[in-house]
PDB file of C-alpha atoms in Angstrom:
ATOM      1  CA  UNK A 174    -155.394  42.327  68.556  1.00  0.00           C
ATOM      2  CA  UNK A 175    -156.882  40.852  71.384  1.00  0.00           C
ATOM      3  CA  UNK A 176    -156.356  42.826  74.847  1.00  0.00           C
ATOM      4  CA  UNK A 177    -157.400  41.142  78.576  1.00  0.00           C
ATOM      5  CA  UNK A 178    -158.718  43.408  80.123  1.00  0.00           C
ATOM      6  CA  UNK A 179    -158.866  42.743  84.443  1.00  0.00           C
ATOM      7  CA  UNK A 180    -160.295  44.700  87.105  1.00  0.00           C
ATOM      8  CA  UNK A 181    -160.811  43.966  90.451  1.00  0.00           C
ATOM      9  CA  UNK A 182    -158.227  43.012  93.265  1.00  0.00           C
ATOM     10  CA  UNK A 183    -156.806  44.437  96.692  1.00  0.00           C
ATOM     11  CA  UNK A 184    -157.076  43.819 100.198  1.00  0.00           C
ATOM     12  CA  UNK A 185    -159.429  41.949 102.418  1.00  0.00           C
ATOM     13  CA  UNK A 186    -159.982  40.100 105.845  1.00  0.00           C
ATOM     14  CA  UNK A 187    -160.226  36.539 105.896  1.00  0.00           C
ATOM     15  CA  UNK A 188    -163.375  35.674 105.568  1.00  0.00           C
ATOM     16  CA  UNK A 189    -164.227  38.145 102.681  1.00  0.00           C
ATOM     17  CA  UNK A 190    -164.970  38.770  99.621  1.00  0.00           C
ATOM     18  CA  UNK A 191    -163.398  39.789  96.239  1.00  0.00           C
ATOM     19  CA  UNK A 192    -164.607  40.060  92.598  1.00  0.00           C
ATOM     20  CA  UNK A 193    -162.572  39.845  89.964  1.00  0.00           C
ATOM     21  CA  UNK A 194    -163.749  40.866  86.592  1.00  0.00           C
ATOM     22  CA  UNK A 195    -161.689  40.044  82.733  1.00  0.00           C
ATOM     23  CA  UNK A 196    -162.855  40.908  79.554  1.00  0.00           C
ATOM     24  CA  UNK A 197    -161.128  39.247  76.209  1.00  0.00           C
ATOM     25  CA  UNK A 198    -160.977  42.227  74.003  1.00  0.00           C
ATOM     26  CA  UNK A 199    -161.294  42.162  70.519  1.00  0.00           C
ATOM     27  CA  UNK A 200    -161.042  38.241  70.439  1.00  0.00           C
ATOM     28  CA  UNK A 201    -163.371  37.173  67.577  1.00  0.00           C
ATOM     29  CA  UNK A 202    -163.671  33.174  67.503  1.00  0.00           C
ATOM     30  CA  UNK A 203    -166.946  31.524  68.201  1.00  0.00           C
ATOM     31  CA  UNK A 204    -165.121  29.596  71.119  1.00  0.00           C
ATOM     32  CA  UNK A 205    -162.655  30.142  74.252  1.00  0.00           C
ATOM     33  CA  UNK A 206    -161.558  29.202  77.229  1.00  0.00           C
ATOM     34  CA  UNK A 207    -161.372  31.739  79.909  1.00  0.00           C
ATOM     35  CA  UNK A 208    -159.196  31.423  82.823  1.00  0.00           C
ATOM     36  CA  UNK A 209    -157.376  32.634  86.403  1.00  0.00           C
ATOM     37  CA  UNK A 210    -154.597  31.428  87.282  1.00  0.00           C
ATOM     38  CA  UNK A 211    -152.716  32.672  90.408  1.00  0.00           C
ATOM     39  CA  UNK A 212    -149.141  32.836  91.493  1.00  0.00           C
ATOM     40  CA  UNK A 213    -147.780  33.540  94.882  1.00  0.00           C
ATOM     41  CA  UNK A 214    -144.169  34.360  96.229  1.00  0.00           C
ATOM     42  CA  UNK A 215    -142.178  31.903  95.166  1.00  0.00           C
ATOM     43  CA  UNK A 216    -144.775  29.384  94.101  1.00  0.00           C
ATOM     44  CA  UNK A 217    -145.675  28.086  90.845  1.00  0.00           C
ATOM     45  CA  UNK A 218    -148.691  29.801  88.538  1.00  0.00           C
ATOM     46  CA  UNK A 219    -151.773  27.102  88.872  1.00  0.00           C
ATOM     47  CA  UNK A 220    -154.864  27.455  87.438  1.00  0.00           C
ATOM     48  CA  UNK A 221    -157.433  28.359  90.199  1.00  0.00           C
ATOM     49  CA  UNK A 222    -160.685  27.973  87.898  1.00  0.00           C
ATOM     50  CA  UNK A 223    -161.643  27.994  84.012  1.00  0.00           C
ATOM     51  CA  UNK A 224    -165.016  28.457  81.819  1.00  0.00           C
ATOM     52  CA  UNK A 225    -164.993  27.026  78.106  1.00  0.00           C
ATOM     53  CA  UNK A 226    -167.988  28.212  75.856  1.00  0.00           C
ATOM     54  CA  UNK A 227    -168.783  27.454  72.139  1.00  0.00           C
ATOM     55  CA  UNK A 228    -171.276  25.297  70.521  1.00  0.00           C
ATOM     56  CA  UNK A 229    -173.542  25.495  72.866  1.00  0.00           C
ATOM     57  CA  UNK A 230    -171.567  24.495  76.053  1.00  0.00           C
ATOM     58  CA  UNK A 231    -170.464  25.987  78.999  1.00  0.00           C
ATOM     59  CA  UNK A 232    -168.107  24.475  81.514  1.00  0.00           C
ATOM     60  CA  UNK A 233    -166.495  25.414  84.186  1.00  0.00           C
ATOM     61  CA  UNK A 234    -163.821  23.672  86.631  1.00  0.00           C
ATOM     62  CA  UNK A 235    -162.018  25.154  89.924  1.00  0.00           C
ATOM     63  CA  UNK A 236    -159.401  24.234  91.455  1.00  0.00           C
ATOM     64  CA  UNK A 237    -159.846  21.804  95.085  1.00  0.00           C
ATOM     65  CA  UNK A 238    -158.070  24.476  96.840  1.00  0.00           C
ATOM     66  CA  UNK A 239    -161.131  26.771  96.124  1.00  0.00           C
ATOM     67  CA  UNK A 240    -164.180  24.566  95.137  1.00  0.00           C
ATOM     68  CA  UNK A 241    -167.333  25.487  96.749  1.00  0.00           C
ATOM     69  CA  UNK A 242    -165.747  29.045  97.280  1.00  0.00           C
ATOM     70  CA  UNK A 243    -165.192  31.045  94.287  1.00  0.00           C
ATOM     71  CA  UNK A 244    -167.462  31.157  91.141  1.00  0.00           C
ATOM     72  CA  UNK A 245    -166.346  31.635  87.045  1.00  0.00           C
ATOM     73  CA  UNK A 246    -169.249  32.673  85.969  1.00  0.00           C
ATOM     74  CA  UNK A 247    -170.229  34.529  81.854  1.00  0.00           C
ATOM     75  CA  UNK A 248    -171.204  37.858  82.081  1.00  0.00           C
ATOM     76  CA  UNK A 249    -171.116  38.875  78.676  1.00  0.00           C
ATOM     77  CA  UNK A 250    -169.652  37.022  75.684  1.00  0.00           C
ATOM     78  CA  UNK A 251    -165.712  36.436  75.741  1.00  0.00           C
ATOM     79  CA  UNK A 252    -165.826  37.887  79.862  1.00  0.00           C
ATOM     80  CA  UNK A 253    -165.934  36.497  82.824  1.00  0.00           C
ATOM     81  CA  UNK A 254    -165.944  36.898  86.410  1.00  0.00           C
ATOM     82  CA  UNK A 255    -164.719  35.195  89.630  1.00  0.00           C
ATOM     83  CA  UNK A 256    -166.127  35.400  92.930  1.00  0.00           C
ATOM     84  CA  UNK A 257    -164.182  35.050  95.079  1.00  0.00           C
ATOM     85  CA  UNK A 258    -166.156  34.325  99.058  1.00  0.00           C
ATOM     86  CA  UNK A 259    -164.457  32.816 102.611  1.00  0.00           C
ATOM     87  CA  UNK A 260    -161.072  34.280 101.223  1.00  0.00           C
ATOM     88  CA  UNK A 261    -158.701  32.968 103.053  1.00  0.00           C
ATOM     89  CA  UNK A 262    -154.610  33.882 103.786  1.00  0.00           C
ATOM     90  CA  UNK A 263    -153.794  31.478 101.748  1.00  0.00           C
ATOM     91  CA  UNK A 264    -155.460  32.819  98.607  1.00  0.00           C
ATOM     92  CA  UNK A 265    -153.204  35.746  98.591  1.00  0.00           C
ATOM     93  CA  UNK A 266    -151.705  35.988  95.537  1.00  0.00           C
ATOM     94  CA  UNK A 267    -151.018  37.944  92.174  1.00  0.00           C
ATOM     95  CA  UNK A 268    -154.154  36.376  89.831  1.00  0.00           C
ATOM     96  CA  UNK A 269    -153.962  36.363  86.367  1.00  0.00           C
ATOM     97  CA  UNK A 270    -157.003  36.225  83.568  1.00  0.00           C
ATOM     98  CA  UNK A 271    -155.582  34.084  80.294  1.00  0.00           C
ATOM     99  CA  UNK A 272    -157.526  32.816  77.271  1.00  0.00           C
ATOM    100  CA  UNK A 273    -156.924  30.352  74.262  1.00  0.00           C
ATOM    101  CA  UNK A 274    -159.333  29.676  71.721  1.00  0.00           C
ATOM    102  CA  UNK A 275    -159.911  26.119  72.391  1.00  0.00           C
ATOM    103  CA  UNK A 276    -159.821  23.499  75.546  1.00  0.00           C
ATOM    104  CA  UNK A 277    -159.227  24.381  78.980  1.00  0.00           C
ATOM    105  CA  UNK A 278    -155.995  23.588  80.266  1.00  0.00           C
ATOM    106  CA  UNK A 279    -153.654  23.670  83.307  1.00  0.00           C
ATOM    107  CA  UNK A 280    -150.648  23.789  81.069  1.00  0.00           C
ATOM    108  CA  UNK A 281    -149.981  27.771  81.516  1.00  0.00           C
ATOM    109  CA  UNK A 282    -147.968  27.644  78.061  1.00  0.00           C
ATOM    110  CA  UNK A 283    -150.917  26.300  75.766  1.00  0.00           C
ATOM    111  CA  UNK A 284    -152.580  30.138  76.377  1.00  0.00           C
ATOM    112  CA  UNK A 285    -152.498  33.139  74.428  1.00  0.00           C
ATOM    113  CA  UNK A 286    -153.215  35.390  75.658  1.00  0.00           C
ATOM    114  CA  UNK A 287    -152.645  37.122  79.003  1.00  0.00           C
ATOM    115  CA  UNK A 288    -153.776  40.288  81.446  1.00  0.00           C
ATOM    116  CA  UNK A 289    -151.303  42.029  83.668  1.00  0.00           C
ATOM    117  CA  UNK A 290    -152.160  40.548  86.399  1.00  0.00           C
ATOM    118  CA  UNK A 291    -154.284  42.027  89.370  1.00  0.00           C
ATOM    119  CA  UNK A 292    -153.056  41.618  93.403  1.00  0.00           C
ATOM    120  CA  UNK A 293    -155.293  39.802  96.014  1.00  0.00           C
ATOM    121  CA  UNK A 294    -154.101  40.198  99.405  1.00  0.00           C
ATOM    122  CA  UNK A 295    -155.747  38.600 102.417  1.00  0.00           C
ATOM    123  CA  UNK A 296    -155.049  39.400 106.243  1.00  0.00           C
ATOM    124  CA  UNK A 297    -156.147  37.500 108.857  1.00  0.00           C
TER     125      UNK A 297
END
């Protein structure tokens, strides 16, 4: 049974930083696409940045909202991190770690797997 496991989250001035840390427990195929997605009051869940590995690759994509700020980045096999730098009010949000065993995707549907969800709140 695979279990996503997050840490990381809370509050932080604008301007700050944040890491936030998921681990795909007991998820045993060779590839996967790791994910965060955020969702904020009334707003739809989008996908704020995603790492695919297997056969050899690794790719990652962010959303424009936060290119050039925050990071998905391997730190062991089946986790990843995000870091998260110039956080900014409109970050604030409850983020999300998801995985599916093949392509990454925006569609929030087409993955299996979920965490519980970890709050990022920034102040200005």
């Amino acid at each position: 049974q695979v279990r996503m496991v997050e840490s990381g989250g809370g509050s932080v001035q604008a301007g700050g930083s944040q890491i936030l840390s998921c681990v795909a427990s007991g998820y045993t195929y060779a590839t996967i696409c790791m994910a965060w997605f955020r969702q904020a009051p009334g707003q739809e869940r989008m996908l704020v940045a995603s790492l695919y590995t297997g056969a050899g690759n690794s790719i990652a994509s962010y959303a424009d909202s936060v290119k050039g700020r925050f990071t998905i980045s391997q730190s062991v096999k089946n986790a990843v991190s995000l870091q998260m730098n110039d956080l900014q009010p409109e970050d604030t949000a409850m983020y999300y770690c998801a995985a599916r065993r093949y392509g990454c995707t925006q569609t929030i549907t087409l993955y299996n797997y979920w965490g519980q969800g970890t709050q990022v709140t920034v102040s200005s």
